[in-house]
PDB file of C-alpha atoms and ligand atoms in Angstrom:
ATOM      1  CA  LYS P 198     110.254 101.287  77.208  1.00 41.00           C
ATOM      2  CA  GLN P 199     106.931 102.474  78.508  1.00 46.00           C
ATOM      3  CA  ASP P 200     106.335 106.168  78.981  1.00 49.00           C
ATOM      4  CA  SER P 201     105.230 105.654  82.557  1.00 49.00           C
ATOM      5  CA  ASP P 202     108.748 104.532  83.551  1.00 51.00           C
ATOM      6  CA  GLN P 203     110.246 107.755  82.297  1.00 46.00           C
ATOM      7  CA  LEU P 204     107.570 109.906  83.915  1.00 44.00           C
ATOM      8  CA  ILE P 205     108.247 108.268  87.214  1.00 46.00           C
ATOM      9  CA  ILE P 206     112.040 108.480  87.147  1.00 47.00           C
ATOM     10  CA  ASP P 207     112.066 112.219  86.318  1.00 47.00           C
ATOM     11  CA  ALA P 208     109.795 113.105  89.211  1.00 46.00           C
ATOM     12  CA  GLY P 209     112.475 113.258  91.927  1.00 50.00           C
ATOM     13  CA  GLN P 210     112.878 116.353  94.076  1.00 49.00           C
ATOM     14  CA  LYS P 211     116.206 118.015  94.774  1.00 48.00           C
ATOM     15  CA  GLN P 212     117.044 118.861  98.378  1.00 48.00           C
ATOM     16  CA  PHE P 213     120.427 119.820  99.818  1.00 55.00           C
ATOM     17  CA  GLY P 214     122.400 117.973  97.171  1.00 76.00           C
ATOM     18  CA  ALA P 215     120.517 114.781  97.939  1.00 86.00           C
ATOM     19  CA  THR P 216     117.553 113.696  95.914  1.00 88.00           C
ATOM     20  CA  THR P 217     114.581 111.790  97.234  1.00 89.00           C
ATOM     21  CA  CYS P 218     113.021 109.748  94.496  1.00 92.00           C
ATOM     22  CA  SER P 219     109.317 110.411  94.656  1.00 91.00           C
ATOM     23  CA  SER P 220     108.396 106.947  93.507  1.00 91.00           C
ATOM     24  CA  CYS P 221     110.835 104.442  95.027  1.00 93.00           C
ATOM     25  CA  GLY P 222     111.590 106.694  97.995  1.00 90.00           C
ATOM     26  CA  MET P 223     115.352 106.216  97.858  1.00 90.00           C
ATOM     27  CA  ILE P 224     117.493 109.136  99.062  1.00 90.00           C
ATOM     28  CA  TYR P 225     120.618 109.475  96.954  1.00 91.00           C
ATOM     29  CA  SER P 226     123.057 112.000  95.588  1.00 89.00           C
ATOM     30  CA  ALA P 227     122.503 112.432  91.856  1.00 81.00           C
ATOM     31  CA  ASP P 228     126.030 113.856  91.450  1.00 84.00           C
ATOM     32  CA  ASN P 229     127.637 110.705  92.828  1.00 87.00           C
ATOM     33  CA  PRO P 230     127.975 108.046  90.081  1.00 88.00           C
ATOM     34  CA  ASP P 231     127.846 105.161  92.602  1.00 91.00           C
ATOM     35  CA  ASP P 232     124.731 106.536  94.235  1.00 91.00           C
ATOM     36  CA  HIS P 233     123.227 107.219  90.870  1.00 90.00           C
ATOM     37  CA  PHE P 234     123.882 103.626  89.772  1.00 93.00           C
ATOM     38  CA  GLN P 235     122.509 102.194  92.995  1.00 94.00           C
ATOM     39  CA  HIS P 236     119.389 104.240  92.649  1.00 94.00           C
ATOM     40  CA  THR P 237     118.862 103.155  89.056  1.00 95.00           C
ATOM     41  CA  GLN P 238     119.041  99.533  90.162  1.00 95.00           C
ATOM     42  CA  PHE P 239     116.809  99.946  93.177  1.00 94.00           C
ATOM     43  CA  HIS P 240     114.320 101.979  91.153  1.00 96.00           C
ATOM     44  CA  GLN P 241     114.105  99.353  88.452  1.00 96.00           C
ATOM     45  CA  ARG P 242     113.554  96.614  91.010  1.00 96.00           C
ATOM     46  CA  PHE P 243     110.829  98.672  92.656  1.00 96.00           C
ATOM     47  CA  LEU P 244     109.081  99.225  89.326  1.00 96.00           C
ATOM     48  CA  ASP P 245     109.368  95.537  88.441  1.00 96.00           C
ATOM     49  CA  SER P 246     107.752  94.707  91.769  1.00 97.00           C
ATOM     50  CA  ILE P 247     104.706  96.893  91.195  1.00 97.00           C
ATOM     51  CA  LYS P 248     104.251  96.146  87.488  1.00 96.00           C
ATOM     52  CA  TYR P 249     101.200  94.085  86.659  1.00 96.00           C
ATOM     53  CA  LYS P 250     102.571  92.116  83.759  1.00 91.00           C
ATOM     54  CA  ILE P 251     100.355  90.198  81.441  1.00 86.00           C
ATOM     55  CA  LEU P 252     102.061  87.322  79.631  1.00 71.00           C
ATOM     56  CA  ASN P 253     101.397  88.125  76.027  1.00 62.00           C
ATOM     57  CA  HIS P 254     103.364  85.637  73.939  1.00 57.00           C
ATOM     58  CA  LEU P 255     100.167  83.816  73.067  1.00 60.00           C
ATOM     59  CA  HIS P 256      98.518  87.088  72.027  1.00 58.00           C
ATOM     60  CA  PHE P 257     101.309  88.324  69.794  1.00 61.00           C
ATOM     61  CA  GLY P 258      99.857  90.537  67.102  1.00 63.00           C
ATOM     62  CA  LYS P 259      96.515  90.622  68.802  1.00 67.00           C
ATOM     63  CA  GLN P 260      95.266  93.084  71.382  1.00 71.00           C
ATOM     64  CA  LEU P 261      96.646  92.494  74.856  1.00 71.00           C
ATOM     65  CA  PRO P 262      94.100  90.891  77.163  1.00 77.00           C
ATOM     66  CA  GLN P 263      92.705  93.022  79.983  1.00 82.00           C
ATOM     67  CA  GLY P 264      94.118  90.883  82.764  1.00 88.00           C
ATOM     68  CA  TRP P 265      95.720  87.674  83.912  1.00 90.00           C
ATOM     69  CA  LYS P 266      94.321  84.406  82.613  1.00 86.00           C
ATOM     70  CA  LYS P 267      92.881  83.704  86.034  1.00 89.00           C
ATOM     71  CA  GLU P 268      92.171  86.612  88.319  1.00 94.00           C
ATOM     72  CA  ARG P 269      89.547  87.553  90.876  1.00 96.00           C
ATOM     73  CA  VAL P 270      88.297  91.058  90.095  1.00 97.00           C
ATOM     74  CA  VAL P 271      86.359  92.189  93.167  1.00 97.00           C
ATOM     75  CA  ASP P 272      85.816  95.774  92.128  1.00 98.00           C
ATOM     76  CA  GLU P 273      86.164  97.988  89.067  1.00 98.00           C
ATOM     77  CA  PHE P 274      86.530 101.729  88.718  1.00 98.00           C
ATOM     78  CA  TRP P 275      87.221 104.237  85.978  1.00 97.00           C
ATOM     79  CA  ASP P 276      90.823 104.514  87.183  1.00 98.00           C
ATOM     80  CA  GLY P 277      91.547 100.879  87.961  1.00 98.00           C
ATOM     81  CA  LYS P 278      90.414  97.598  89.435  1.00 98.00           C
ATOM     82  CA  ILE P 279      90.832  95.678  92.674  1.00 98.00           C
ATOM     83  CA  LEU P 280      92.015  92.045  92.588  1.00 98.00           C
ATOM     84  CA  LEU P 281      91.794  89.621  95.474  1.00 98.00           C
ATOM     85  CA  VAL P 282      94.648  87.108  95.717  1.00 97.00           C
ATOM     86  CA  LEU P 283      94.352  84.032  97.907  1.00 97.00           C
ATOM     87  CA  PRO P 284      97.201  81.692  98.946  1.00 95.00           C
ATOM     88  CA  ASP P 285      96.055  78.886  96.605  1.00 95.00           C
ATOM     89  CA  ASP P 286      95.877  81.080  93.518  1.00 95.00           C
ATOM     90  CA  PRO P 287      98.153  80.601  90.481  1.00 94.00           C
ATOM     91  CA  LYS P 288     101.841  81.172  91.148  1.00 94.00           C
ATOM     92  CA  TYR P 289     102.046  84.382  89.109  1.00 93.00           C
ATOM     93  CA  ALA P 290      99.317  85.959  91.249  1.00 96.00           C
ATOM     94  CA  VAL P 291     100.728  84.806  94.589  1.00 95.00           C
ATOM     95  CA  ARG P 292     104.227  85.926  93.565  1.00 95.00           C
ATOM     96  CA  LYS P 293     103.008  89.383  92.541  1.00 97.00           C
ATOM     97  CA  ALA P 294     101.171  89.778  95.832  1.00 96.00           C
ATOM     98  CA  GLU P 295     104.405  88.853  97.658  1.00 94.00           C
ATOM     99  CA  ASP P 296     106.468  91.285  95.603  1.00 95.00           C
ATOM    100  CA  VAL P 297     104.091  94.138  96.359  1.00 96.00           C
ATOM    101  CA  ARG P 298     103.883  93.187 100.031  1.00 94.00           C
ATOM    102  CA  ARG P 299     107.673  93.274 100.187  1.00 92.00           C
ATOM    103  CA  VAL P 300     107.688  96.804  98.735  1.00 93.00           C
ATOM    104  CA  ALA P 301     105.093  97.885 101.278  1.00 92.00           C
ATOM    105  CA  ASP P 302     106.967  96.204 104.140  1.00 90.00           C
ATOM    106  CA  SER P 303     110.226  97.887 103.282  1.00 88.00           C
ATOM    107  CA  GLU P 304     108.454 101.257 103.281  1.00 88.00           C
ATOM    108  CA  LEU P 305     106.767 100.447 106.579  1.00 86.00           C
ATOM    109  CA  GLY P 306     110.133  99.389 108.049  1.00 82.00           C
ATOM    110  CA  PHE P 307     109.016  95.797 108.584  1.00 77.00           C
ATOM    111  CA  GLN P 308     111.931  93.385 108.514  1.00 69.00           C
ATOM    112  CA  GLN P 309     110.375  90.355 106.913  1.00 64.00           C
ATOM    113  CA  VAL P 310     107.413  89.341 104.809  1.00 58.00           C
ATOM    114  CA  THR P 311     105.974  86.713 107.129  1.00 69.00           C
ATOM    115  CA  LEU P 312     102.243  86.791 107.821  1.00 76.00           C
ATOM    116  CA  SER P 313     100.797  85.555 111.081  1.00 74.00           C
ATOM    117  CA  ARG P 314      98.393  83.170 109.306  1.00 80.00           C
ATOM    118  CA  PRO P 315      99.629  82.968 105.691  1.00 83.00           C
ATOM    119  CA  MET P 316      96.955  80.482 104.556  1.00 88.00           C
ATOM    120  CA  GLN P 317      94.137  82.701 105.758  1.00 91.00           C
ATOM    121  CA  ALA P 318      95.480  86.017 104.481  1.00 94.00           C
ATOM    122  CA  LYS P 319      93.591  87.842 101.779  1.00 97.00           C
ATOM    123  CA  THR P 320      95.657  90.264  99.664  1.00 97.00           C
ATOM    124  CA  TYR P 321      93.818  93.030  97.813  1.00 98.00           C
ATOM    125  CA  MET P 322      95.687  94.843  95.054  1.00 98.00           C
ATOM    126  CA  PHE P 323      94.624  98.006  93.256  1.00 98.00           C
ATOM    127  CA  ILE P 324      95.760  97.948  89.603  1.00 98.00           C
ATOM    128  CA  ASN P 325      95.628 101.297  87.828  1.00 97.00           C
ATOM    129  CA  THR P 326      95.026 101.938  84.126  1.00 96.00           C
ATOM    130  CA  GLN P 327      98.796 102.091  83.519  1.00 95.00           C
ATOM    131  CA  ARG P 328      99.068  98.526  84.764  1.00 95.00           C
ATOM    132  CA  LEU P 329     100.816  99.331  88.012  1.00 97.00           C
ATOM    133  CA  VAL P 330      99.903  97.811  91.349  1.00 98.00           C
ATOM    134  CA  VAL P 331      99.450 101.097  93.190  1.00 98.00           C
ATOM    135  CA  GLY P 332      97.779  99.741  96.294  1.00 98.00           C
ATOM    136  CA  CYS P 333      97.982  96.687  98.516  1.00 98.00           C
ATOM    137  CA  LEU P 334      95.962  95.690 101.540  1.00 98.00           C
ATOM    138  CA  VAL P 335      96.462  92.477 103.546  1.00 96.00           C
ATOM    139  CA  ALA P 336      93.577  91.324 105.692  1.00 96.00           C
ATOM    140  CA  GLU P 337      93.673  88.431 108.145  1.00 94.00           C
ATOM    141  CA  PRO P 338      91.050  86.874 110.445  1.00 92.00           C
ATOM    142  CA  ILE P 339      91.331  87.941 114.085  1.00 89.00           C
ATOM    143  CA  ARG P 340      89.241  87.554 117.225  1.00 87.00           C
ATOM    144  CA  GLN P 341      90.088  90.678 119.169  1.00 84.00           C
ATOM    145  CA  ALA P 342      91.970  93.931 118.916  1.00 84.00           C
ATOM    146  CA  TYR P 343      93.269  96.704 121.127  1.00 78.00           C
ATOM    147  CA  ARG P 344      92.070 100.217 120.454  1.00 76.00           C
ATOM    148  CA  VAL P 345      94.768 102.750 119.522  1.00 69.00           C
ATOM    149  CA  LEU P 346      94.967 105.528 122.066  1.00 68.00           C
ATOM    150  CA  GLU P 347      94.842 109.162 121.057  1.00 62.00           C
ATOM    151  CA  GLN P 348      98.210 110.814 120.512  1.00 56.00           C
ATOM    152  CA  PRO P 349      99.186 114.380 119.722  1.00 53.00           C
ATOM    153  CA  ALA P 350      99.369 115.094 115.963  1.00 52.00           C
ATOM    154  CA  PRO P 351     102.837 114.513 114.494  1.00 54.00           C
ATOM    155  CA  ASN P 352     105.015 117.525 113.700  1.00 55.00           C
ATOM    156  CA  LYS P 353     104.326 118.931 110.256  1.00 55.00           C
ATOM    157  CA  ASP P 354     107.941 120.052 109.579  1.00 59.00           C
ATOM    158  CA  MET P 355     109.228 116.541 109.049  1.00 56.00           C
ATOM    159  CA  THR P 356     112.985 116.075 108.737  1.00 59.00           C
ATOM    160  CA  LYS P 357     115.091 113.002 108.093  1.00 53.00           C
ATOM    161  CA  ASP P 358     115.607 112.549 111.850  1.00 57.00           C
ATOM    162  CA  ASP P 359     111.854 112.209 112.258  1.00 59.00           C
ATOM    163  CA  PHE P 360     111.912 109.028 110.196  1.00 54.00           C
ATOM    164  CA  MET P 361     111.970 106.736 113.230  1.00 53.00           C
ATOM    165  CA  GLU P 362     109.295 108.745 114.949  1.00 54.00           C
ATOM    166  CA  ARG P 363     107.134 108.503 111.836  1.00 53.00           C
ATOM    167  CA  HIS P 364     107.478 104.744 111.693  1.00 50.00           C
ATOM    168  CA  ARG P 365     106.918 104.150 115.394  1.00 50.00           C
ATOM    169  CA  ALA P 366     103.939 102.114 116.480  1.00 48.00           C
ATOM    170  CA  TRP P 367     101.239 103.925 118.437  1.00 56.00           C
ATOM    171  CA  CYS P 368     100.194 103.221 122.024  1.00 65.00           C
ATOM    172  CA  CYS P 369      97.348 100.760 122.455  1.00 70.00           C
ATOM    173  CA  SER P 370      94.807 100.164 125.153  1.00 76.00           C
ATOM    174  CA  THR P 371      95.164  97.024 127.294  1.00 80.00           C
ATOM    175  CA  VAL P 372      91.484  96.138 127.091  1.00 85.00           C
ATOM    176  CA  PRO P 373      90.716  93.811 124.148  1.00 85.00           C
ATOM    177  CA  GLU P 374      87.603  94.388 122.035  1.00 86.00           C
ATOM    178  CA  PRO P 375      86.023  91.886 119.670  1.00 87.00           C
ATOM    179  CA  ALA P 376      87.008  92.202 115.989  1.00 87.00           C
ATOM    180  CA  VAL P 377      86.777  90.028 112.897  1.00 92.00           C
ATOM    181  CA  CYS P 378      89.195  91.316 110.313  1.00 94.00           C
ATOM    182  CA  GLY P 379      92.708  92.556 110.966  1.00 93.00           C
ATOM    183  CA  ILE P 380      94.344  94.889 108.461  1.00 94.00           C
ATOM    184  CA  SER P 381      97.956  93.868 108.788  1.00 91.00           C
ATOM    185  CA  ARG P 382      99.196  96.105 106.008  1.00 93.00           C
ATOM    186  CA  VAL P 383      97.812  98.867 103.852  1.00 96.00           C
ATOM    187  CA  TRP P 384     100.035 100.633 101.393  1.00 97.00           C
ATOM    188  CA  VAL P 385      99.479 102.988  98.450  1.00 98.00           C
ATOM    189  CA  PHE P 386     102.144 104.020  95.912  1.00 97.00           C
ATOM    190  CA  SER P 387     103.469 107.435  96.927  1.00 95.00           C
ATOM    191  CA  GLN P 388     102.368 109.056  93.686  1.00 96.00           C
ATOM    192  CA  SER P 389      98.840 107.669  93.948  1.00 97.00           C
ATOM    193  CA  ARG P 390      97.973 108.759  97.467  1.00 97.00           C
ATOM    194  CA  ARG P 391      94.928 110.827  98.439  1.00 98.00           C
ATOM    195  CA  GLN P 392      92.870 109.398  95.592  1.00 98.00           C
ATOM    196  CA  SER P 393      90.755 107.169  97.847  1.00 98.00           C
ATOM    197  CA  ILE P 394      92.663 104.055  96.817  1.00 98.00           C
ATOM    198  CA  ALA P 395      93.112 102.868 100.434  1.00 98.00           C
ATOM    199  CA  THR P 396      89.460 103.761 101.152  1.00 98.00           C
ATOM    200  CA  ARG P 397      88.274 101.733  98.192  1.00 98.00           C
ATOM    201  CA  MET P 398      90.443  98.727  99.045  1.00 98.00           C
ATOM    202  CA  LEU P 399      89.100  98.772 102.606  1.00 98.00           C
ATOM    203  CA  ASP P 400      85.479  99.077 101.443  1.00 98.00           C
ATOM    204  CA  THR P 401      86.086  96.121  99.165  1.00 98.00           C
ATOM    205  CA  ALA P 402      87.742  94.120 101.936  1.00 98.00           C
ATOM    206  CA  ARG P 403      84.775  94.716 104.232  1.00 97.00           C
ATOM    207  CA  ARG P 404      82.417  93.520 101.489  1.00 97.00           C
ATOM    208  CA  THR P 405      84.331  90.434 100.434  1.00 97.00           C
ATOM    209  CA  PHE P 406      86.373  89.305 103.459  1.00 96.00           C
ATOM    210  CA  ILE P 407      83.572  87.048 104.681  1.00 95.00           C
ATOM    211  CA  TYR P 408      81.296  85.701 102.003  1.00 91.00           C
ATOM    212  CA  GLY P 409      77.784  87.104 102.213  1.00 93.00           C
ATOM    213  CA  SER P 410      78.390  89.613 104.975  1.00 94.00           C
ATOM    214  CA  TYR P 411      79.392  93.258 104.988  1.00 96.00           C
ATOM    215  CA  LEU P 412      81.697  93.960 107.924  1.00 95.00           C
ATOM    216  CA  THR P 413      81.064  97.047 110.006  1.00 94.00           C
ATOM    217  CA  LYS P 414      83.863  99.503 110.701  1.00 94.00           C
ATOM    218  CA  GLU P 415      83.934  98.215 114.304  1.00 92.00           C
ATOM    219  CA  GLU P 416      84.684  94.710 113.080  1.00 93.00           C
ATOM    220  CA  ILE P 417      87.930  95.724 111.377  1.00 93.00           C
ATOM    221  CA  ALA P 418      91.122  96.645 113.162  1.00 92.00           C
ATOM    222  CA  PHE P 419      94.465  98.047 111.991  1.00 90.00           C
ATOM    223  CA  SER P 420      97.576  96.380 113.383  1.00 85.00           C
ATOM    224  CA  ASP P 421     100.383  98.687 114.503  1.00 81.00           C
ATOM    225  CA  PRO P 422      99.347 101.695 112.451  1.00 83.00           C
ATOM    226  CA  THR P 423     101.956 104.189 111.346  1.00 87.00           C
ATOM    227  CA  PRO P 424     101.148 107.905 111.708  1.00 88.00           C
ATOM    228  CA  ASP P 425      99.946 107.906 108.052  1.00 93.00           C
ATOM    229  CA  GLY P 426      97.944 104.761 108.786  1.00 92.00           C
ATOM    230  CA  LYS P 427      96.414 106.280 111.880  1.00 89.00           C
ATOM    231  CA  LEU P 428      95.371 109.469 110.053  1.00 93.00           C
ATOM    232  CA  PHE P 429      93.790 107.338 107.369  1.00 96.00           C
ATOM    233  CA  ALA P 430      92.128 104.936 109.829  1.00 93.00           C
ATOM    234  CA  THR P 431      90.762 107.750 111.984  1.00 90.00           C
ATOM    235  CA  LYS P 432      89.251 109.445 108.936  1.00 94.00           C
ATOM    236  CA  TYR P 433      87.902 106.204 107.541  1.00 95.00           C
ATOM    237  CA  CYS P 434      86.292 105.012 110.764  1.00 90.00           C
ATOM    238  CA  ASN P 435      84.625 108.358 111.486  1.00 86.00           C
ATOM    239  CA  THR P 436      83.023 108.775 108.070  1.00 75.00           C
TER     240      THR P 436
HETATM  241  N1  ACO B 230      97.610 112.754 106.183  1.00 81.94           N
HETATM  242  C1  ACO B 230      96.391 113.205 106.575  1.00 81.94           C
HETATM  243  N2  ACO B 230      95.223 112.574 106.283  1.00 81.94           N
HETATM  244  C2  ACO B 230      95.294 111.437 105.534  1.00 81.94           C
HETATM  245  C3  ACO B 230      96.534 110.906 105.082  1.00 81.94           C
HETATM  246  C4  ACO B 230      97.714 111.620 105.427  1.00 81.94           C
HETATM  247  N3  ACO B 230      98.942 111.187 105.081  1.00 81.94           N
HETATM  248  N4  ACO B 230      96.298 109.809 104.368  1.00 81.94           N
HETATM  249  C5  ACO B 230      94.943 109.617 104.373  1.00 81.94           C
HETATM  250  N5  ACO B 230      94.340 110.617 105.086  1.00 81.94           N
HETATM  251  C6  ACO B 230      92.907 110.767 105.344  1.00 81.94           C
HETATM  252  C7  ACO B 230      92.357 111.903 104.561  1.00 81.94           C
HETATM  253  O1  ACO B 230      91.318 112.531 105.271  1.00 81.94           O
HETATM  254  C8  ACO B 230      91.848 111.228 103.308  1.00 81.94           C
HETATM  255  O2  ACO B 230      90.783 111.928 102.675  1.00 81.94           O
HETATM  256  P1  ACO B 230      91.078 113.189 101.738  1.00 81.94           P
HETATM  257  O3  ACO B 230      92.207 112.847 100.788  1.00 81.94           O
HETATM  258  O4  ACO B 230      89.795 113.435 101.024  1.00 81.94           O
HETATM  259  O5  ACO B 230      91.461 114.307 102.651  1.00 81.94           O
HETATM  260  C9  ACO B 230      91.311 109.935 103.858  1.00 81.94           C
HETATM  261  O6  ACO B 230      92.186 109.593 104.925  1.00 81.94           O
HETATM  262  C10 ACO B 230      91.279 108.807 102.812  1.00 81.94           C
HETATM  263  O7  ACO B 230      92.571 108.626 102.293  1.00 81.94           O
HETATM  264  P2  ACO B 230      92.880 107.718 100.990  1.00 81.94           P
HETATM  265  O8  ACO B 230      93.042 108.583  99.786  1.00 81.94           O
HETATM  266  O9  ACO B 230      91.859 106.627 100.885  1.00 81.94           O
HETATM  267  O10 ACO B 230      94.258 107.079 101.439  1.00 81.94           O
HETATM  268  P3  ACO B 230      95.508 106.741 100.511  1.00 81.94           P
HETATM  269  O11 ACO B 230      95.053 105.989  99.331  1.00 81.94           O
HETATM  270  O12 ACO B 230      96.260 107.975 100.268  1.00 81.94           O
HETATM  271  O13 ACO B 230      96.348 105.740 101.445  1.00 81.94           O
HETATM  272  C11 ACO B 230      97.872 105.191 103.225  1.00 81.94           C
HETATM  273  C12 ACO B 230      96.626 105.990 102.798  1.00 81.94           C
HETATM  274  C13 ACO B 230      97.678 103.716 102.922  1.00 81.94           C
HETATM  275  C14 ACO B 230      98.089 105.353 104.741  1.00 81.94           C
HETATM  276  C15 ACO B 230      99.099 105.770 102.445  1.00 81.94           C
HETATM  277  O14 ACO B 230      99.352 107.074 102.867  1.00 81.94           O
HETATM  278  C16 ACO B 230     100.368 104.932 102.578  1.00 81.94           C
HETATM  279  O15 ACO B 230     100.553 103.948 101.895  1.00 81.94           O
HETATM  280  N6  ACO B 230     101.308 105.379 103.453  1.00 81.94           N
HETATM  281  C17 ACO B 230     102.598 104.711 103.658  1.00 81.94           C
HETATM  282  C18 ACO B 230     102.432 103.338 104.249  1.00 81.94           C
HETATM  283  C19 ACO B 230     101.696 103.370 105.570  1.00 81.94           C
HETATM  284  O16 ACO B 230     102.013 104.083 106.463  1.00 81.94           O
HETATM  285  N7  ACO B 230     100.613 102.550 105.623  1.00 81.94           N
HETATM  286  C20 ACO B 230      99.796 102.396 106.810  1.00 81.94           C
HETATM  287  C21 ACO B 230     100.457 101.459 107.720  1.00 81.94           C
HETATM  288  S1  ACO B 230      99.427 100.931 109.043  1.00 81.94           S
HETATM  289  C22 ACO B 230      99.007  99.339 108.628  1.00 81.94           C
HETATM  290  O17 ACO B 230      99.459  98.846 107.637  1.00 81.94           O
HETATM  291  C23 ACO B 230      98.024  98.602 109.473  1.00 81.94           C
HETATM  292 ZN1   ZN B 231     113.609 105.863  92.376  1.00 81.94          ZN
END
């Protein structure tokens, strides 16, 4: 077992008898054996989904390769790399992109993993140095978008009842504006947030979404942003 698994599973925070796992996000009672078991299962599935596995049977006894046999590295950093996955890529890449998208969707409260134009979607994944997919951004071509209208800042003292509020879509203007690239999902692993991972994925998407052109911030649009997404988008677009 890798050390990273253990680090992640111990990081939960106790609150009122219930524990919120800080990596998979599940709320459970650690004292209840059923709950405990369910969490262990859910947690393992979550970790499997975000693990960037490299098939190593051919490299047995040798050093593990740095990546998949075929992968499109579109950016590299000291703390990770960004891969671009397209619908026609090898099965292992497409499947991993789907797994991570499913994790993101369940956190965003989306019901299903369907994309509006699956064959034109570009999925960007941030892989950290511990071989975890800690970020995912799905970009799709669009023609127009509706500007999100200003809303009062969400309440800082968030409780469980605020969950629905937190996942609510924001009000949009009724006047369409031209856009090129729609960000249908952006998600960063809870323990890797505020490290510019979403920023870097978006910079990369703007640079690589259309070959040979660097999209302006006005040419990208976020679909149905969550409050987190809106805070991020507002900051990103103003800087
Ligand atoms: N609260 C306040 N400001 C924020 C927040 C936040 N939760 N998140 C980002 N920002 C602002 C900050 O100014 C930040 O800069 P700073 O850290 O120097 O202050 C700046 O945006 C850049 O943030 P990043 O570090 O690049 O963003 P991160 O990698 O943490 O990812 C994201 C942001 C994707 C919104 C993450 O919080 C997340 O995955 N949340 C849960 C899923 C979600 O809601 N996704 C957006 C859905 S909307 C959509 O998909 C179209
Ligand atoms: Zn967990």
